[in-house]
């Protein structure tokens, strides 16, 4: 997590102005893993009840552009945000309930994967999304011994 002073220092270190909505968004992302905007707005409004949707959206865009927040959007999902940045980790998404979890680097050094043909690009990041079922959804689909009789 972090304190408001820590968040303010992170903002200053990237040349951003310290504002209450930006600090509140960083704090919310410290509490919420892979949060959508509705979850972030709800969490921010606990401390800043009058904050507008637009202020949160603007803060998310600014923080993402500054590299303090990462935006991910798995196919079929709304945009999600996280505060874990700079390590080129990946994600696993449940096909049933949509839960998202972090997966550390697939193999080797960043960008974790070597493209078979880089087409002349200087690749510095790879984004991988694994798809499957989370433990709860997998357990719900596993037949029990009573189902087999």
Short mmCIF file of C-alpha atoms in Angstrom, two decimals:
data_model
loop_
_atom_site.label_atom_id
_atom_site.label_comp_id
_atom_site.label_asym_id
_atom_site.label_seq_id
_atom_site.Cartn_x
_atom_site.Cartn_y
_atom_site.Cartn_z
CA UNK A 1 0.00 0.00 0.00
CA UNK A 2 1.40 3.44 0.81
CA UNK A 3 0.67 6.69 2.54
CA UNK A 4 -0.56 9.95 1.05
CA UNK A 5 2.99 11.27 1.49
CA UNK A 6 4.36 8.31 -0.51
CA UNK A 7 1.83 8.92 -3.28
CA UNK A 8 2.62 12.64 -3.33
CA UNK A 9 6.32 11.84 -3.66
CA UNK A 10 5.64 9.46 -6.57
CA UNK A 11 3.65 12.19 -8.32
CA UNK A 12 6.39 14.78 -7.80
CA UNK A 13 9.08 12.31 -8.97
CA UNK A 14 7.32 12.05 -12.33
CA UNK A 15 6.81 15.81 -12.59
CA UNK A 16 3.09 15.72 -11.85
CA UNK A 17 1.20 18.15 -9.68
CA UNK A 18 -0.08 16.64 -6.45
CA UNK A 19 -3.88 16.78 -6.39
CA UNK A 20 -6.36 15.14 -4.03
CA UNK A 21 -7.98 13.07 -6.81
CA UNK A 22 -4.61 11.74 -8.02
CA UNK A 23 -3.54 10.80 -4.50
CA UNK A 24 -6.93 9.19 -3.85
CA UNK A 25 -6.76 7.18 -7.09
CA UNK A 26 -3.27 5.89 -6.22
CA UNK A 27 -4.53 4.96 -2.74
CA UNK A 28 -7.55 3.16 -4.24
CA UNK A 29 -5.31 1.17 -6.57
CA UNK A 30 -3.21 0.17 -3.57
CA UNK A 31 -6.34 -1.44 -2.13
CA UNK A 32 -7.89 -2.86 -5.29
CA UNK A 33 -6.27 -5.35 -7.63
CA UNK A 34 -7.15 -4.95 -11.32
CA UNK A 35 -9.88 -2.42 -10.57
CA UNK A 36 -12.37 -1.09 -13.07
CA UNK A 37 -13.31 2.59 -13.05
CA UNK A 38 -16.53 2.00 -11.08
CA UNK A 39 -14.60 0.27 -8.30
CA UNK A 40 -11.99 3.03 -8.27
CA UNK A 41 -14.63 5.77 -8.16
CA UNK A 42 -16.43 4.05 -5.29
CA UNK A 43 -13.22 3.69 -3.29
CA UNK A 44 -12.09 7.27 -4.01
CA UNK A 45 -15.47 8.62 -2.91
CA UNK A 46 -15.02 7.16 0.58
CA UNK A 47 -12.41 9.89 1.17
CA UNK A 48 -13.51 12.45 -1.43
CA UNK A 49 -17.32 12.17 -1.61
CA UNK A 50 -17.74 15.02 -4.08
CA UNK A 51 -15.10 13.89 -6.61
CA UNK A 52 -16.51 13.74 -10.13
CA UNK A 53 -16.30 10.80 -12.50
CA UNK A 54 -14.36 13.05 -14.87
CA UNK A 55 -11.73 13.86 -12.21
CA UNK A 56 -11.14 10.15 -11.66
CA UNK A 57 -11.01 9.45 -15.42
CA UNK A 58 -8.59 12.34 -15.91
CA UNK A 59 -6.44 11.14 -13.02
CA UNK A 60 -6.32 7.60 -14.39
CA UNK A 61 -5.27 8.86 -17.83
CA UNK A 62 -2.59 11.14 -16.36
CA UNK A 63 -1.25 8.47 -14.01
CA UNK A 64 -1.19 5.91 -16.82
CA UNK A 65 0.62 8.30 -19.17
CA UNK A 66 3.17 9.00 -16.41
CA UNK A 67 3.81 5.29 -15.88
CA UNK A 68 2.47 5.22 -12.32
CA UNK A 69 -0.53 3.09 -13.27
CA UNK A 70 -0.98 0.34 -15.83
CA UNK A 71 -4.15 -0.05 -17.89
CA UNK A 72 -5.11 -3.50 -19.11
CA UNK A 73 -8.15 -4.53 -21.10
CA UNK A 74 -8.56 -8.24 -21.71
CA UNK A 75 -10.83 -9.07 -24.64
CA UNK A 76 -14.47 -8.74 -23.63
CA UNK A 77 -13.66 -6.84 -20.44
CA UNK A 78 -13.81 -3.23 -19.39
CA UNK A 79 -10.52 -1.45 -18.82
CA UNK A 80 -8.82 -2.37 -15.56
CA UNK A 81 -6.09 -0.50 -13.74
CA UNK A 82 -3.30 -1.59 -11.44
CA UNK A 83 -0.46 0.03 -9.58
CA UNK A 84 2.04 -2.77 -10.26
CA UNK A 85 4.15 -1.23 -13.02
CA UNK A 86 7.63 -1.51 -14.46
CA UNK A 87 8.12 -5.26 -14.19
CA UNK A 88 6.43 -6.47 -17.40
CA UNK A 89 4.28 -9.02 -15.60
CA UNK A 90 1.37 -10.73 -17.28
CA UNK A 91 -2.19 -11.72 -16.35
CA UNK A 92 -4.44 -14.75 -16.15
CA UNK A 93 -8.17 -14.20 -16.68
CA UNK A 94 -11.01 -16.51 -15.69
CA UNK A 95 -13.28 -17.20 -18.66
CA UNK A 96 -16.23 -17.73 -16.32
CA UNK A 97 -16.23 -14.97 -13.68
CA UNK A 98 -13.67 -12.54 -15.12
CA UNK A 99 -11.30 -12.63 -12.14
CA UNK A 100 -7.80 -11.41 -13.04
CA UNK A 101 -4.56 -12.40 -11.33
CA UNK A 102 -0.94 -11.42 -11.89
CA UNK A 103 1.51 -13.84 -13.47
CA UNK A 104 5.21 -13.08 -13.24
CA UNK A 105 7.37 -13.09 -16.35
CA UNK A 106 6.76 -16.11 -18.57
CA UNK A 107 10.42 -16.96 -19.14
CA UNK A 108 13.73 -15.15 -19.36
CA UNK A 109 14.47 -11.45 -19.16
CA UNK A 110 12.09 -8.64 -20.10
CA UNK A 111 10.35 -8.46 -22.48
CA UNK A 112 9.82 -12.09 -21.37
CA UNK A 113 9.21 -13.38 -24.85
CA UNK A 114 11.24 -13.22 -28.01
CA UNK A 115 9.24 -12.48 -31.15
CA UNK A 116 9.82 -14.87 -34.01
CA UNK A 117 9.97 -11.85 -36.34
CA UNK A 118 10.33 -8.39 -34.83
CA UNK A 119 9.76 -6.67 -38.21
CA UNK A 120 12.55 -4.26 -37.36
CA UNK A 121 10.89 -3.07 -34.13
CA UNK A 122 12.94 -2.51 -31.01
CA UNK A 123 10.71 -4.51 -28.64
CA UNK A 124 10.82 -3.49 -24.98
CA UNK A 125 7.65 -5.09 -23.63
CA UNK A 126 5.47 -8.12 -24.23
CA UNK A 127 1.90 -8.47 -23.03
CA UNK A 128 0.58 -11.95 -22.45
CA UNK A 129 -2.88 -12.86 -21.21
CA UNK A 130 -3.50 -16.41 -20.12
CA UNK A 131 -7.12 -17.59 -20.16
CA UNK A 132 -8.70 -20.37 -18.12
CA UNK A 133 -10.81 -20.95 -15.03
CA UNK A 134 -10.04 -19.60 -11.56
CA UNK A 135 -9.96 -22.17 -8.73
CA UNK A 136 -13.53 -21.39 -7.61
CA UNK A 137 -15.01 -21.67 -11.11
CA UNK A 138 -13.00 -24.82 -11.86
CA UNK A 139 -14.22 -26.41 -8.62
CA UNK A 140 -17.81 -25.51 -9.47
CA UNK A 141 -17.48 -27.30 -12.82
CA UNK A 142 -15.78 -30.42 -11.44
CA UNK A 143 -18.24 -33.26 -11.03
CA UNK A 144 -18.53 -34.57 -7.49
CA UNK A 145 -18.62 -38.27 -6.63
CA UNK A 146 -22.41 -38.04 -6.17
CA UNK A 147 -22.73 -36.73 -9.75
CA UNK A 148 -21.12 -39.91 -11.07
CA UNK A 149 -23.70 -42.30 -9.63
#
